[in-house]
Coordinates of C-alpha atoms in Angstrom, one line a residue:
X1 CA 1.9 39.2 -10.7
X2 CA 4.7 40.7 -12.7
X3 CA 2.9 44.3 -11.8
X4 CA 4.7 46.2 -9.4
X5 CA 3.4 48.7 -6.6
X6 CA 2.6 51.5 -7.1
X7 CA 3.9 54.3 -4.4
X8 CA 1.1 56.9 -4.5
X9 CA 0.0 58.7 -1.8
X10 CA -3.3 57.0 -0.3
X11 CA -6.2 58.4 2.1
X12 CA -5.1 57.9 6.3
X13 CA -5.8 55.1 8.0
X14 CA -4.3 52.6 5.6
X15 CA -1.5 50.6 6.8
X16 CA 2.1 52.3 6.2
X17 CA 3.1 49.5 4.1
X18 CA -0.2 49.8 1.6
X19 CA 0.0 50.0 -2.0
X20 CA -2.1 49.5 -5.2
X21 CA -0.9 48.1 -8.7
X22 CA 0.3 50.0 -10.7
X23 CA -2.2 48.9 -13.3
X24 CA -4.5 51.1 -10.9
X25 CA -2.8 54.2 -11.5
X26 CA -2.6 53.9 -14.8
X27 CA -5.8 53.0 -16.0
X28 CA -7.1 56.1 -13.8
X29 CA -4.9 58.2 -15.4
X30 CA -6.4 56.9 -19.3
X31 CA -10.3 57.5 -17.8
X32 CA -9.0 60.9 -16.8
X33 CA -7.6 61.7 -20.1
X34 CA -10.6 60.5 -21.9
X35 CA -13.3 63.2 -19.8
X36 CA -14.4 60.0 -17.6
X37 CA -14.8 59.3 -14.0
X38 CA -12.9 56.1 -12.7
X39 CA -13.0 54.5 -8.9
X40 CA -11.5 51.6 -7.3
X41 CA -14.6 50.0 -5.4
X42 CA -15.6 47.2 -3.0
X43 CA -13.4 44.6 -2.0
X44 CA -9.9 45.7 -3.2
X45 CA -10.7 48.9 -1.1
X46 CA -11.7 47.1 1.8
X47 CA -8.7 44.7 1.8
X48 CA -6.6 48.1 1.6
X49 CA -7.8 49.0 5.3
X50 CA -7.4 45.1 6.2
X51 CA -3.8 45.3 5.0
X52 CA -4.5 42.5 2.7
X53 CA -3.8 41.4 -0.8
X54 CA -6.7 41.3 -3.7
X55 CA -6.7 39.1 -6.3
X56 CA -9.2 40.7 -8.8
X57 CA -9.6 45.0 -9.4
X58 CA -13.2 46.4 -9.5
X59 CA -13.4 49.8 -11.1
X60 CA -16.6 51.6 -11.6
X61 CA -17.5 54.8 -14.1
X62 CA -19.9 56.7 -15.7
X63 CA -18.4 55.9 -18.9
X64 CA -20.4 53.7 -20.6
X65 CA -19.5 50.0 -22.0
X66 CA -18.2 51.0 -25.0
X67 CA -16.4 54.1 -23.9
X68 CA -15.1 51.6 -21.0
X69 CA -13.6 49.5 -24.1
X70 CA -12.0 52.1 -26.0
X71 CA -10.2 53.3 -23.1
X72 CA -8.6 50.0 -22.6
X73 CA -8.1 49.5 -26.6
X74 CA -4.1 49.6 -26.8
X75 CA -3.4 49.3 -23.2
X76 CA -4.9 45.7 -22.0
X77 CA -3.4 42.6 -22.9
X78 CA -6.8 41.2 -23.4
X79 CA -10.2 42.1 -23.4
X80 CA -13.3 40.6 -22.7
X81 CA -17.5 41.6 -23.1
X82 CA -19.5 38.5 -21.6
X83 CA -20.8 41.5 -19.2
X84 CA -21.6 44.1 -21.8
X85 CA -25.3 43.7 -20.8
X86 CA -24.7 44.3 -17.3
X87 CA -22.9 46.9 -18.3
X88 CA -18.8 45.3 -17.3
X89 CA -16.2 45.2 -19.7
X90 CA -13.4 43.1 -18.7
X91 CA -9.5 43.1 -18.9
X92 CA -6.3 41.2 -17.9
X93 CA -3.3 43.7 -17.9
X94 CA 0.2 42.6 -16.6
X95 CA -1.7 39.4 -14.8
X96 CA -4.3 40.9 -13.0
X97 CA -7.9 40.5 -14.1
X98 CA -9.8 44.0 -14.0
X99 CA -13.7 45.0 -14.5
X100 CA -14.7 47.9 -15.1
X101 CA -18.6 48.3 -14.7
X102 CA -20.7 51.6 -15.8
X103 CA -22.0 53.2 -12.6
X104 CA -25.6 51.1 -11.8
X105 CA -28.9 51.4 -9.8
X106 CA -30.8 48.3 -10.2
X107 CA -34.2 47.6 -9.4
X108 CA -35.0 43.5 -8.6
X109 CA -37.8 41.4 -9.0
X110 CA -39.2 40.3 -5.9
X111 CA -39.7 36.5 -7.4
X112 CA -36.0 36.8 -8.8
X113 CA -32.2 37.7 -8.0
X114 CA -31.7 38.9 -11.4
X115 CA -31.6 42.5 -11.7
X116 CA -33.3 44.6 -14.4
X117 CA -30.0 46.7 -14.8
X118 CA -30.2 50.6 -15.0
X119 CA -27.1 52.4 -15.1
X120 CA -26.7 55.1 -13.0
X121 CA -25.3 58.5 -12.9
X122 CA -23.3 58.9 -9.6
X123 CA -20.8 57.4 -7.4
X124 CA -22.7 57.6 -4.4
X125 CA -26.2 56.3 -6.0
X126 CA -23.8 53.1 -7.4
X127 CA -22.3 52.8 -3.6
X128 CA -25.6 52.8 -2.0
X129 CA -26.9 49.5 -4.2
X130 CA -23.8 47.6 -2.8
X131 CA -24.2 44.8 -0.1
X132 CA -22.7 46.0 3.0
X133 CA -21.0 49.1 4.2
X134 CA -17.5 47.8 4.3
X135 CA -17.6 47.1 0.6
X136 CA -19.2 50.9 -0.3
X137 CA -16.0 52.3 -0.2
X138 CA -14.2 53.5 -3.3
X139 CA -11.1 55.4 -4.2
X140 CA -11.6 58.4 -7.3
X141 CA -8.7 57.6 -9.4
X142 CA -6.4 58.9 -10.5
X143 CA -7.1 61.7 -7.5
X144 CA -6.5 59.2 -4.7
X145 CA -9.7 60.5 -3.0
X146 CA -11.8 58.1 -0.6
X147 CA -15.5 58.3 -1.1
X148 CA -17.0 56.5 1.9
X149 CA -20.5 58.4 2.1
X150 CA -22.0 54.9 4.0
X151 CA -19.4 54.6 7.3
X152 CA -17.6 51.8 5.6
X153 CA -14.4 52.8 7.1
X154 CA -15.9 53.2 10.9
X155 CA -17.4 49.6 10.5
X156 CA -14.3 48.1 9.5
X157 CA -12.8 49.7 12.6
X158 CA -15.7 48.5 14.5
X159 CA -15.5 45.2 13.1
X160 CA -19.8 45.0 12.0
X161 CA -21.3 44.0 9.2
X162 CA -23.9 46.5 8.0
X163 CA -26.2 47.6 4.7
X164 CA -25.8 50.9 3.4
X165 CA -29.6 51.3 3.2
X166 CA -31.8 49.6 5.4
X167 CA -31.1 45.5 5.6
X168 CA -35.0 45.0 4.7
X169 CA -34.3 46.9 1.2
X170 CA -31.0 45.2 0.5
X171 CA -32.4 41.4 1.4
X172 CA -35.5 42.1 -0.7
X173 CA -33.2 43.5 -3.9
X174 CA -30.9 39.8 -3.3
X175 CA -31.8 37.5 -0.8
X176 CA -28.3 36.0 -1.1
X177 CA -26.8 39.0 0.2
X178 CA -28.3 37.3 3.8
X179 CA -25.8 34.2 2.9
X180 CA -22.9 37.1 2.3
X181 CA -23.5 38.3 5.7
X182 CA -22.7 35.2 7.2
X183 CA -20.0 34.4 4.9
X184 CA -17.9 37.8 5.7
X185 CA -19.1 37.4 9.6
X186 CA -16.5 33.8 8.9
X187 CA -13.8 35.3 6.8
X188 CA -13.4 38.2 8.8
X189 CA -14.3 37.4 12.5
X190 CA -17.0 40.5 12.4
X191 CA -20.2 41.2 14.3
X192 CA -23.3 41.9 12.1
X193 CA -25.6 44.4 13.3
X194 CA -29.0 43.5 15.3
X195 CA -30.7 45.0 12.7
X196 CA -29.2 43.0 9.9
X197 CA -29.9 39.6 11.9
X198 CA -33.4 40.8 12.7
X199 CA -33.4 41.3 9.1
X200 CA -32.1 38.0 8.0
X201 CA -34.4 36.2 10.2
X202 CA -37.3 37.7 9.3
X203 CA -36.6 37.1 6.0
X204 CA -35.0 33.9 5.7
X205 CA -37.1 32.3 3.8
X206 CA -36.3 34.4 0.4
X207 CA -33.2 32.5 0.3
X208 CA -34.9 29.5 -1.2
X209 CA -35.4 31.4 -4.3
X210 CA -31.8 32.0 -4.7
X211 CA -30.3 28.5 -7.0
X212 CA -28.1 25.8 -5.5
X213 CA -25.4 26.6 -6.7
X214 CA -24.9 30.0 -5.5
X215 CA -26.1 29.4 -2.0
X216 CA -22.9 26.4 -2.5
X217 CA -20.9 28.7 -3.7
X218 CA -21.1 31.0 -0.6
X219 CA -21.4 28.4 1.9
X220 CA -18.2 26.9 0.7
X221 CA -16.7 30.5 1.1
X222 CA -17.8 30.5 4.8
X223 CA -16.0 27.1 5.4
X224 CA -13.5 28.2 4.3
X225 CA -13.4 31.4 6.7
X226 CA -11.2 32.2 9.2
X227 CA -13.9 32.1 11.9
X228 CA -16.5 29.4 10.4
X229 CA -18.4 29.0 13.9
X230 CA -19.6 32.5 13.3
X231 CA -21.0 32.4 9.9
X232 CA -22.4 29.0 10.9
X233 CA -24.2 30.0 14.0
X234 CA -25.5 33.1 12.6
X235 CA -27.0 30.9 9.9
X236 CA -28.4 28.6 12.7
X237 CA -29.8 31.6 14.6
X238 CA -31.3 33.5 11.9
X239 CA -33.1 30.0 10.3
X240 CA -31.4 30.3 7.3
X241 CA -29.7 27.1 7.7
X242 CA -33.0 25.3 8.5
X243 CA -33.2 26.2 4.3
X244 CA -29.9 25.4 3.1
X245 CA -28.6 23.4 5.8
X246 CA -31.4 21.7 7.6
X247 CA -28.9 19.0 9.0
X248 CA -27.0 21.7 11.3
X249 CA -30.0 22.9 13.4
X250 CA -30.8 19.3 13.9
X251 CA -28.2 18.9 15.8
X252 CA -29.4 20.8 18.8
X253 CA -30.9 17.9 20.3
X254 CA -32.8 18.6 24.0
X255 CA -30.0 17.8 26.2
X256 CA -31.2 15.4 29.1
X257 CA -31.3 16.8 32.9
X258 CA -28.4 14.3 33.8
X259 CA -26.4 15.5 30.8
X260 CA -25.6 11.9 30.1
X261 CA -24.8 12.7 26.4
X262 CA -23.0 15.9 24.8
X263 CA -24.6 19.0 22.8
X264 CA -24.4 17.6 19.5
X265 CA -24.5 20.9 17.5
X266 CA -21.5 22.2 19.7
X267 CA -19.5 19.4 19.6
X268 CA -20.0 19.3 15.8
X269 CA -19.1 23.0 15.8
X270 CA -15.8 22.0 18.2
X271 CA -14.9 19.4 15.9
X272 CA -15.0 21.8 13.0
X273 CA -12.5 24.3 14.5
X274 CA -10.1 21.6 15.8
X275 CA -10.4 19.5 12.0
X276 CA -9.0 23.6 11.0
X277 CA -5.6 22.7 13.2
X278 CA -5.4 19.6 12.1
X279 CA -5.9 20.5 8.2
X280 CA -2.4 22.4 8.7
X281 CA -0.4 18.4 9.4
X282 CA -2.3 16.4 7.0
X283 CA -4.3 18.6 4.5
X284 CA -2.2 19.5 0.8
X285 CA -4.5 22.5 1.1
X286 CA -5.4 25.1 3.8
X287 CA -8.3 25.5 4.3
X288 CA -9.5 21.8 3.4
X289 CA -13.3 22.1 2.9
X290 CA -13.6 18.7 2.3
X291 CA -12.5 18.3 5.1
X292 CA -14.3 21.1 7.3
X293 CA -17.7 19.9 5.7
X294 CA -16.7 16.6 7.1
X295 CA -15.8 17.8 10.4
X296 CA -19.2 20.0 10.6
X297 CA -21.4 16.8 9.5
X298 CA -19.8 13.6 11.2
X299 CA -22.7 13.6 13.4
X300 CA -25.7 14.5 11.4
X301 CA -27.3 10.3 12.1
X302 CA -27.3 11.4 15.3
X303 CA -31.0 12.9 15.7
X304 CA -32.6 9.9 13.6
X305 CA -30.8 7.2 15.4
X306 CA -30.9 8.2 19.2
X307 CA -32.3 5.8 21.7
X308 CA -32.5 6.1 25.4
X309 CA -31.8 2.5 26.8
X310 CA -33.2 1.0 29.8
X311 CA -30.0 1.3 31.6
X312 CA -30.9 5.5 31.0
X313 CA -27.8 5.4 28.8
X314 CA -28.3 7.1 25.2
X315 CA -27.2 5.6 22.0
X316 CA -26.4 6.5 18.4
X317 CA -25.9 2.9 17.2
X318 CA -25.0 3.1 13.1
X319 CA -25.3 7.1 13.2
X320 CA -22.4 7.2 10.7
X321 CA -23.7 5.0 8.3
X322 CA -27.3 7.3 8.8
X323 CA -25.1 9.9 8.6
X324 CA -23.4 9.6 5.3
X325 CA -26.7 8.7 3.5
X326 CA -27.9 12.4 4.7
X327 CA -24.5 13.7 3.6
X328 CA -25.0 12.6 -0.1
X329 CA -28.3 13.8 0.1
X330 CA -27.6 16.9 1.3
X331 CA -24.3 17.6 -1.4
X332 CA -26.0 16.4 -4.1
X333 CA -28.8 19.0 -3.4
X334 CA -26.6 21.3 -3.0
X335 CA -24.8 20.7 -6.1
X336 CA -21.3 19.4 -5.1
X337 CA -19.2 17.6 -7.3
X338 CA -19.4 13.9 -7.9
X339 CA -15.6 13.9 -6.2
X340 CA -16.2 16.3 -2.8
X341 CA -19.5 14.4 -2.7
X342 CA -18.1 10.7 -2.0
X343 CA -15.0 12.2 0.0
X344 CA -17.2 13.7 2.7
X345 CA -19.7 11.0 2.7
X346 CA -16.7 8.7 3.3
X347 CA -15.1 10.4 5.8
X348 CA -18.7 10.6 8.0
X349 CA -19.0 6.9 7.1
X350 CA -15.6 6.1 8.8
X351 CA -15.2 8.4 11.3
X352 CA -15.8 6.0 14.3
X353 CA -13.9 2.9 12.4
X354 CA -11.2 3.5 15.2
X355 CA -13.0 3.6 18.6
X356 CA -12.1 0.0 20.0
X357 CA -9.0 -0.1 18.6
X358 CA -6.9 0.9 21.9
X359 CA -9.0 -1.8 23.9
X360 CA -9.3 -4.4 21.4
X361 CA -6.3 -4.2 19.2
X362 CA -6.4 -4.6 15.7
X363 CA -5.1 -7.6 13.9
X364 CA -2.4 -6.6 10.7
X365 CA -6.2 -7.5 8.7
X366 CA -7.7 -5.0 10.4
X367 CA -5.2 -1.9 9.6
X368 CA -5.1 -3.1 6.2
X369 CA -8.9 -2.9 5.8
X370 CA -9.4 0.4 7.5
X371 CA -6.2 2.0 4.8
X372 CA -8.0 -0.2 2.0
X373 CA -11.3 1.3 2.8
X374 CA -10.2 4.9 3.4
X375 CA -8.5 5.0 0.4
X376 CA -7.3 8.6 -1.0
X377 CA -9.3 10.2 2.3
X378 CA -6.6 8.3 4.6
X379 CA -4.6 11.6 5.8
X380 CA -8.1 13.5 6.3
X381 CA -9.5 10.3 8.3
X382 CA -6.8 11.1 10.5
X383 CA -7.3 14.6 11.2
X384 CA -11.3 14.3 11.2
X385 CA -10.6 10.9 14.1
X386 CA -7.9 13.1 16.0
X387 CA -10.5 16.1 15.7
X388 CA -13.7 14.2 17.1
X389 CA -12.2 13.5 20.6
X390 CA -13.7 16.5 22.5
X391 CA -13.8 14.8 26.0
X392 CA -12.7 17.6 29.0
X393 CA -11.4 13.9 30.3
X394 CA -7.5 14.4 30.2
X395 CA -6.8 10.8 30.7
X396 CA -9.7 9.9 28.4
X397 CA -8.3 12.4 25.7
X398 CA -4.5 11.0 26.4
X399 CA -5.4 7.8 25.9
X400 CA -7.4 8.0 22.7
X401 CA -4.3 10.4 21.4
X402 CA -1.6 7.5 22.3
X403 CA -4.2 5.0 20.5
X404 CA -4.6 6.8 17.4
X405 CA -1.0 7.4 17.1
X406 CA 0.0 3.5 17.8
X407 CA -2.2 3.6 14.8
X408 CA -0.8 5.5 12.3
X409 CA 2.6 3.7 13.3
X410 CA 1.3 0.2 12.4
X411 CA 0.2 1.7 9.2
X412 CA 3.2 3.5 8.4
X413 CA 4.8 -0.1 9.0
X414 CA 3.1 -2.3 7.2
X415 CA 3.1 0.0 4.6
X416 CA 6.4 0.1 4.0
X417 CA 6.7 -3.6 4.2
X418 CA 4.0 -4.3 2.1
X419 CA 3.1 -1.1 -0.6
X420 CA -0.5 -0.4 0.8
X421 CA -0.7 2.5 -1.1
X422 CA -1.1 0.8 -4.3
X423 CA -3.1 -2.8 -2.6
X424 CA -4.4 -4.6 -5.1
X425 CA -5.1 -8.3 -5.7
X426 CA -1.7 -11.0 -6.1
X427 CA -3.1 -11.8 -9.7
X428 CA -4.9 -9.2 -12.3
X429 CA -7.4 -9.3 -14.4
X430 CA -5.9 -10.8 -17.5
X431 CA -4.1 -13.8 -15.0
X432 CA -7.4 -14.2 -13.4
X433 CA -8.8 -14.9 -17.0
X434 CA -6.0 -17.3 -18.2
X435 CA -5.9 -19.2 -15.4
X436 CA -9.5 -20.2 -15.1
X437 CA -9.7 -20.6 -18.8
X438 CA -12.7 -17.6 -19.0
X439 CA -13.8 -14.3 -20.8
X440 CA -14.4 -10.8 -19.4
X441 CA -17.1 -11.0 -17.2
X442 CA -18.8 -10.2 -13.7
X443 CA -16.9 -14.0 -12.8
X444 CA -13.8 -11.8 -13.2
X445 CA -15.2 -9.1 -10.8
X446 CA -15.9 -11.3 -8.4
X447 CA -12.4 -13.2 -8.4
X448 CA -11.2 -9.8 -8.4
X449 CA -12.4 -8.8 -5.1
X450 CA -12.1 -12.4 -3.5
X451 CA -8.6 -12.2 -4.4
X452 CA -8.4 -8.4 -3.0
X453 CA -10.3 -9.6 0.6
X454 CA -7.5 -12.0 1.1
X455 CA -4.8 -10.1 0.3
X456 CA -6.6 -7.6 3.0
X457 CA -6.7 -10.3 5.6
X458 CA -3.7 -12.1 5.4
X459 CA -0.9 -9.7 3.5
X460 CA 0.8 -10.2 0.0
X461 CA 1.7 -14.0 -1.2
X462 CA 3.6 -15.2 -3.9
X463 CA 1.9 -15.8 -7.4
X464 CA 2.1 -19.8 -6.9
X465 CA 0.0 -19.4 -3.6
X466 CA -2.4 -16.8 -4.8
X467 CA -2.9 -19.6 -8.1
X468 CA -4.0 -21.6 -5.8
X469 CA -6.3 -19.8 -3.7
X470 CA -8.1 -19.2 -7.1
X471 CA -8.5 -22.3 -8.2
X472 CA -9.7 -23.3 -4.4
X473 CA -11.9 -20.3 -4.6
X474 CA -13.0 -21.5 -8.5
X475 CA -13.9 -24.9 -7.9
X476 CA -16.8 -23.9 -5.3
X477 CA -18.3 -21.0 -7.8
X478 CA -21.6 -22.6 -9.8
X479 CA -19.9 -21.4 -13.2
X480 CA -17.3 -24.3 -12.4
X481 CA -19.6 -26.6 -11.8
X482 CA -21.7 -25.9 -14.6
X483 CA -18.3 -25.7 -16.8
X484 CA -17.3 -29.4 -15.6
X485 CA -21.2 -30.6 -16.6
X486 CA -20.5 -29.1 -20.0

């Protein structure tokens, strides 16, 4: 941001080193001037008492949308209306992004989270329609004074989530406020209070009215939290995840009285927090939901595909493959990208490519196919294999580590010697079609990947050798046969 801080003397309990934009000041100042009331609100005051950074300013007023826009007229850089209706007028002033929104007091349909908007007349009355107490908070500009008339400040301090009115009004208003609980419980490490989670489970259901893409949208945000775990299991506990997330409670399969196989839903949840250090070696980006949704689902085959075998063993033969199938499923319903979509499915389809490998071996074929096959998930298909090995065995664990990073040794070797990254076929396309004398076709495709299976198995060959290995391969297709009739 090219704004710079601006020192103005803020209510106590902030952090010594706290500081708002100057923007903030300023724009106070101009509602001041003009006979209007101006706050700071929600999260940028929250993140004040956190001692952290806020991307976006939220300002609310009783000036209405058109009074909010001629106040900015000649100050902002840019301004913006999309949320006239809803009474927000938007603007971007020295790099930061800045909504101002008339004070409100919104009634809901029960059937819908859109709200009938009717602006309101006070402060207090707009705080009260706000989701939690921690984000009821504003600062009267340009006056500096803290208007907390919910406890907002003595929850933060307590670290608990509450509703400024009672949980039962605030759920019913927007169910997806039940998600936000759970999301803030993950970025912030907080407690929510009994009566919110006897709320939230009493009322889970309402969430399935709320679209796909929102309950995405937040789920993704708790992920991406600091303290996932929480957020997930209060999702879990409350039943909300048996609606958005049906997979997850799945995973607390009856655990036998001889404890011959783990907690699945823990383990899940284990892997999860150690895919989080992991992220930090082999992610470009922390956190990695990709790979954290990867991490929290590896397992989902599991209930579908255990067997308990004669021996009194249990088994989870092909869970991945089970697994990935419900991962698509599940994404796609949820309306993930294409992209995110196949990358977790991936990664749950090859998470347990590598067990066997430190009693087996694998040939130079066999690293080659699992780099082939992993493709642009490689790095995360290391952390989500590192992450899955939750054994208390110490020599089991030790083992398994010393495996894993023979491993990524041979890969690293071979390929250096041999370009992996970029494994393709000795001949293209086009010398695929000059040599056998053919158009564009699927005999091309299938050349293709003959060609591309053999330079998996047995490394690169010069063009005279691969030549040959087409014609070899050529000569036993039907077309050929059919081509020599002619």
């Amino acid at each position: 941001m090219t704004d710079s801080a601006a020192r103005v003397p803020l209510p106590a309990g902030l952090p010594a080193d706290a500081a708002l934009p100057a923007v903030v000041v300023e724009l106070g100042r101009r509602f001041a001037e003009a006979g209007h009331e101006l706050s700071l609100v929600g999260g940028p005051v929250r993140d004040l008492f956190l001692g952290r950074g806020s991307g976006d300013l939220d300002f609310t007023s009783d000036a209405d949308p058109d009074a909010i826009e001629r106040i900015g007229a000649g100050w902002a850089d840019a301004t913006w209306d999309v949320g006239r209706r809803f009474g927000t007028i938007g603007f971007q002033k020295d790099g930061w992004q800045i909504e101002v929104t008339t004070y409100r007091a919104e009634k809901y349909d029960p059937s819908s989270r859109k709200p009938t908007v009717a602006f309101g007349d006070s402060l207090e009355d707009d705080l009260l329609r706000r989701d939690f107490t921690v984000n009821a908070m504003a600062l009267r500009l340009p006056q500096m004074d803290l208007v907390d008339p919910y406890g907002g400040v003595r929850d933060l301090a307590a670290g608990v989530i509450r509703t400024p009115g009672t949980p039962e009004d605030s759920f019913s208003d927007d169910p997806l406020r039940m998600m936000r609980a759970a999301r803030f419980a993950a970025q912030l490490g907080f407690e929510v209070a009994d009566e919110v989670e006897e709320a939230m489970a009493a009322m889970h259901e309402r969430i399935g009215i709320i679209s796909a893409e929102r309950v995405r949208e937040e789920l993704v945000k708790l992920i991406g939290g600091a303290h996932p775990r929480r957020g997930l299991d209060l999702l879990v506990r409350t039943g909300l995840a048996d609606v958005v997330l049906p997979e997850l409670p799945a995973l607390r399969l009856e655990t036998d009285e001889h404890h011959r196989h783990k907690d699945v839903y823990e383990h899940s949840l284990t892997v999860l927090e150690q895919a989080m250090d992991w992220e930090r070696k082999y992610s470009e980006s922390s956190p990695d939901v990709v790979l954290r949704l990867a991490a929290l689902l590896h397992d989902v085959g599991k209930p579908a595909t255990r067997r308990f075998e004669p021996s009194g063993a249990v088994s989870f033969r092909h869970h991945e493959v089970v697994g990935a199938k419900l991962v698509r499923k599940r994404m796609k319903a949820l309306k993930f990208d294409n992209d995110s979509t196949k990358a977790v499915s991936r990664l749950v389809e090859l998470h347990m490519r590598f067990y066997g490998y430190g009693e087996q071996g694998w040939t130079d074929s066999a690293v080659r196919r699992y780099v082939h096959d992993a493709g642009d998930v490689l790095n995360r298909l290391h952390a989500l294999t590192r992450s899955d090995v939750t054994t208390r065995n110490r020599r089991k664990a030790a083992r398994l580590e010393h495996a894993y990073d023979d491993l990524e040794r041979r890969i690293e070797e071979i390929s250096e010697a041999e370009q992996m990254a970029a494994l393709r076929p000795d001949l293209d396309g086009q010398q695929i079609m000059a040599l056998l004398g053919i158009r564009p076709g699927p005999v091309v495709g299938r050349a293709y990947k003959h060609l591309l299976e053999w330079r998996i198995d047995e490394g690169p060959h010069e063009q005279a050798e691969a030549e040959a290995e087409l014609r070899r391969w050529w000569a036993e297709q039907p077309e050929s046969a059919e081509e020599n009739e002619g």
